[in-house]
Amino acid sequence: MEGNKKNMTEEIRNKLLIEISEKEIEKFLFDLISIPSDSKNENEVLLYIEKHLKKNRIRVIRQYVDDVRYNLIAKIGNSKTGKVLFNTHVDTVPAYSRTQLFPYTKNGKIFGRGACDAKGSVAAMIMALLAIKRVKKLKKTSLTLALTVGEENSGDGVARFVKEKIKYDWAVVGEPTDLKIANAQAGYTEIIVKAISEKGHAFAPISDQAPLALVKGITSIFDYISKSKRKGFIQWLNGGESNSFWYTRPTSQASIIINTHPAERPSKLNSEIRGIITKLNKSLKSAKLELVIEDWDRGILLPENLPCIKVLEENLKALRTKAGKIVLPSWTDGSTLFSKRIPTFIFGPGALKDAHTVNEQVKISDVRIAAISLASTIL
């Protein structure tokens, strides 16, 4: 029995190796990257995808997020019990130059804005969907592909999607994980640190300078981040007044985002940061630091032995890819799905370190492996 199952799996995988080609992926991904789709401007790329799916006789609906923007939802299979979700986002961060909108290949890689974040995953999931439809009719599974908008700056697309309250057995979110399976995703805490002081003559100040107090606050917080082996970044930093008068500037503030492990409570981190600010305020003569917890998210933590994860690992190994599990350090739409009790993991081609960069890139072969392994897992 086990031998028959193994032979069937290999037969399906061999069919997918024929159905999903690097040449087809390269052309499709070239087209996707060539269409600008920074957050709030996703409609043009969705129109292209919609035409492509309809041409291949895939059912597609538009799910409006606001009066103009929408998610694109495709579905194959009619099972009312086994429901699986593929989700990834079509929006990108803005191109830093126009050249990023003209993709090119070099050494088997495609370069351009969105190549790995997340148009490589868009291509992989669409190719998987089309291949599944061609290879075998789904009888025990219903597969939904949700291409959402706004992931890079607001998460409004996935927030609209989960309002439908559809239950899924499991979901995979396409993001650059270097073909590793992220069964865990870091949470985060977003804080705003504000320094306040009094105006005074710049060379005879009556108060500590707010910008310098803020620098002390930021330095202390990042010392803590480093010692606790976390990651963090300054989202924005401002303060002062852009005039030529010689008085000390009374306010300065910064937004800082800090990673949290999905197994810990953000309240613990928040308490420790408050302690840092309280201690600093005692050392400041007249300026004062204030702390606001702006936002937070718990992240994702799934058991490693879920059947969907184990089967995906087996398929990756069969394709001679070194499978592994990671904790993804960045927020994704998966967090919103997970908060609605949908077992969600993250997986896709490309590396996070290449996302949002001038030289954003993805290996064409990795997009193909992602497509074949996802399709094999469903079948």
Short mmCIF file of C-alpha atoms in Angstrom, two decimals, residues 39-43 46 62-71 149-150 153-154 156-157 159-161 163:
data_model
loop_
_atom_site.label_atom_id
_atom_site.label_comp_id
_atom_site.label_asym_id
_atom_site.label_seq_id
_atom_site.Cartn_x
_atom_site.Cartn_y
_atom_site.Cartn_z
CA SER A 39 0.61 49.80 -2.48
CA LYS A 40 -2.63 51.62 -3.37
CA ASN A 41 -1.90 51.17 -7.11
CA GLU A 42 -2.43 47.44 -7.63
CA ASN A 43 -5.31 47.36 -10.12
CA LEU A 46 -4.55 42.48 -11.06
CA ARG A 62 -13.08 40.61 -7.34
CA GLN A 63 -13.39 41.29 -3.64
CA TYR A 64 -13.51 45.05 -3.17
CA VAL A 65 -11.44 46.54 -0.36
CA ASP A 66 -12.67 50.09 -1.04
CA ASP A 67 -14.45 51.85 -3.89
CA VAL A 68 -11.59 51.22 -6.32
CA ARG A 69 -9.15 48.63 -5.00
CA TYR A 70 -9.85 44.93 -4.73
CA ASN A 71 -8.41 41.51 -3.91
CA VAL A 149 -3.50 44.22 -1.82
CA GLY A 150 -1.92 46.60 0.67
CA ASN A 153 1.84 49.41 4.21
CA SER A 154 -1.50 48.63 5.84
CA ASP A 156 -6.12 46.29 4.42
CA GLY A 157 -6.46 43.63 1.69
CA ALA A 159 -8.28 42.43 6.64
CA ARG A 160 -11.08 42.56 4.07
CA PHE A 161 -10.50 38.93 3.07
CA LYS A 163 -14.27 39.33 7.00
#
